[in-house]
Amino acid sequence: MKLTQAAHAHSDVRGSITDILEDETVEHVTLITTARGAVRGNHYHRETHQWVYVVSGCLRYAAREGDGALETGIARAGGLIMTGPNEAHALEAIEETTMVVMTRGPRGGREYESDTFRLAEPLIPGEAA
């Protein structure tokens, strides 16, 4: 898992332009709202690359590659969380949160569940989807 902060590519009196992703192929873009305290994830994808851009709110995230160490952190508005194939991940909304999830691989649209594998032991306890 990698967390970065999206930077403004251009700003002037009209506002700013932020490039969330550069040089990436994206097949699906999904807008998700999450209530405070709700948990999402606690799964991994065998083929899908995923980028979560936090539009508003705040998330706690947890990720683990294979039997590696658990990585945790906080992502606030403007944060971009990246997970790759076979990387278990979970998100918990610290406050009401809106995020855009961009994916490359089978996880999206009608294939939403085809590349999702639930964890027997959750990274973040709670109801997850």
PDB file of C-alpha atoms in Angstrom, residues 1-54:
ATOM      1  CA  MET A   1       0.000   0.000   0.000  1.00  0.00           C
ATOM      2  CA  LYS A   2       1.203   3.443  -0.780  1.00  0.00           C
ATOM      3  CA  LEU A   3      -0.289   6.733   0.410  1.00  0.00           C
ATOM      4  CA  THR A   4       0.469   9.966  -1.408  1.00  0.00           C
ATOM      5  CA  GLN A   5      -1.051  13.433  -1.368  1.00  0.00           C
ATOM      6  CA  ALA A   6      -2.372  14.667  -4.713  1.00  0.00           C
ATOM      7  CA  ALA A   7      -0.597  17.907  -5.619  1.00  0.00           C
ATOM      8  CA  HIS A   8      -2.005  20.873  -7.499  1.00  0.00           C
ATOM      9  CA  ALA A   9      -0.715  20.885 -11.078  1.00  0.00           C
ATOM     10  CA  HIS A  10      -1.890  24.465 -11.552  1.00  0.00           C
ATOM     11  CA  SER A  11      -3.444  27.173  -9.377  1.00  0.00           C
ATOM     12  CA  ASP A  12      -4.616  30.674 -10.153  1.00  0.00           C
ATOM     13  CA  VAL A  13      -7.411  33.046  -9.120  1.00  0.00           C
ATOM     14  CA  ARG A  14     -10.014  30.703 -10.652  1.00  0.00           C
ATOM     15  CA  GLY A  15      -8.993  27.764  -8.462  1.00  0.00           C
ATOM     16  CA  SER A  16      -6.758  24.753  -8.915  1.00  0.00           C
ATOM     17  CA  ILE A  17      -6.252  21.710 -11.117  1.00  0.00           C
ATOM     18  CA  THR A  18      -5.104  18.473  -9.486  1.00  0.00           C
ATOM     19  CA  ASP A  19      -3.884  15.434 -11.399  1.00  0.00           C
ATOM     20  CA  ILE A  20      -5.011  12.507  -9.270  1.00  0.00           C
ATOM     21  CA  LEU A  21      -3.346   9.882 -11.487  1.00  0.00           C
ATOM     22  CA  GLU A  22      -0.699  10.241 -14.156  1.00  0.00           C
ATOM     23  CA  ASP A  23       0.437   7.620 -16.668  1.00  0.00           C
ATOM     24  CA  GLU A  24      -1.988   4.929 -15.452  1.00  0.00           C
ATOM     25  CA  THR A  25      -4.633   2.947 -17.309  1.00  0.00           C
ATOM     26  CA  VAL A  26      -7.971   2.966 -15.475  1.00  0.00           C
ATOM     27  CA  GLU A  27     -10.945   0.788 -16.440  1.00  0.00           C
ATOM     28  CA  HIS A  28     -13.491   1.669 -13.755  1.00  0.00           C
ATOM     29  CA  VAL A  29     -14.216   4.802 -11.712  1.00  0.00           C
ATOM     30  CA  THR A  30     -16.595   4.552  -8.753  1.00  0.00           C
ATOM     31  CA  LEU A  31     -17.860   7.196  -6.309  1.00  0.00           C
ATOM     32  CA  ILE A  32     -18.356   5.820  -2.785  1.00  0.00           C
ATOM     33  CA  THR A  33     -19.740   7.512   0.312  1.00  0.00           C
ATOM     34  CA  THR A  34     -19.080   5.945   3.690  1.00  0.00           C
ATOM     35  CA  ALA A  35     -20.763   6.703   7.010  1.00  0.00           C
ATOM     36  CA  ARG A  36     -18.614   7.490  10.043  1.00  0.00           C
ATOM     37  CA  GLY A  37     -17.427   4.269  11.675  1.00  0.00           C
ATOM     38  CA  ALA A  38     -18.235   2.050   8.683  1.00  0.00           C
ATOM     39  CA  VAL A  39     -15.606  -0.432   7.468  1.00  0.00           C
ATOM     40  CA  ARG A  40     -15.014  -1.331   3.829  1.00  0.00           C
ATOM     41  CA  GLY A  41     -12.706  -3.933   2.377  1.00  0.00           C
ATOM     42  CA  ASN A  42     -11.135  -6.678   4.484  1.00  0.00           C
ATOM     43  CA  HIS A  43     -10.389  -8.420   1.207  1.00  0.00           C
ATOM     44  CA  TYR A  44      -7.824  -8.612  -1.594  1.00  0.00           C
ATOM     45  CA  HIS A  45      -7.894  -8.838  -5.378  1.00  0.00           C
ATOM     46  CA  ARG A  46      -5.790 -11.285  -7.372  1.00  0.00           C
ATOM     47  CA  GLU A  47      -5.587  -9.152 -10.525  1.00  0.00           C
ATOM     48  CA  THR A  48      -6.919  -5.678  -9.762  1.00  0.00           C
ATOM     49  CA  HIS A  49      -4.916  -2.518  -9.098  1.00  0.00           C
ATOM     50  CA  GLN A  50      -6.880   0.014  -7.041  1.00  0.00           C
ATOM     51  CA  TRP A  51      -6.496   3.729  -6.280  1.00  0.00           C
ATOM     52  CA  VAL A  52      -8.676   5.377  -3.624  1.00  0.00           C
ATOM     53  CA  TYR A  53      -8.791   9.184  -3.764  1.00  0.00           C
ATOM     54  CA  VAL A  54     -10.306  10.793  -0.662  1.00  0.00           C
TER      55      VAL A  54
END
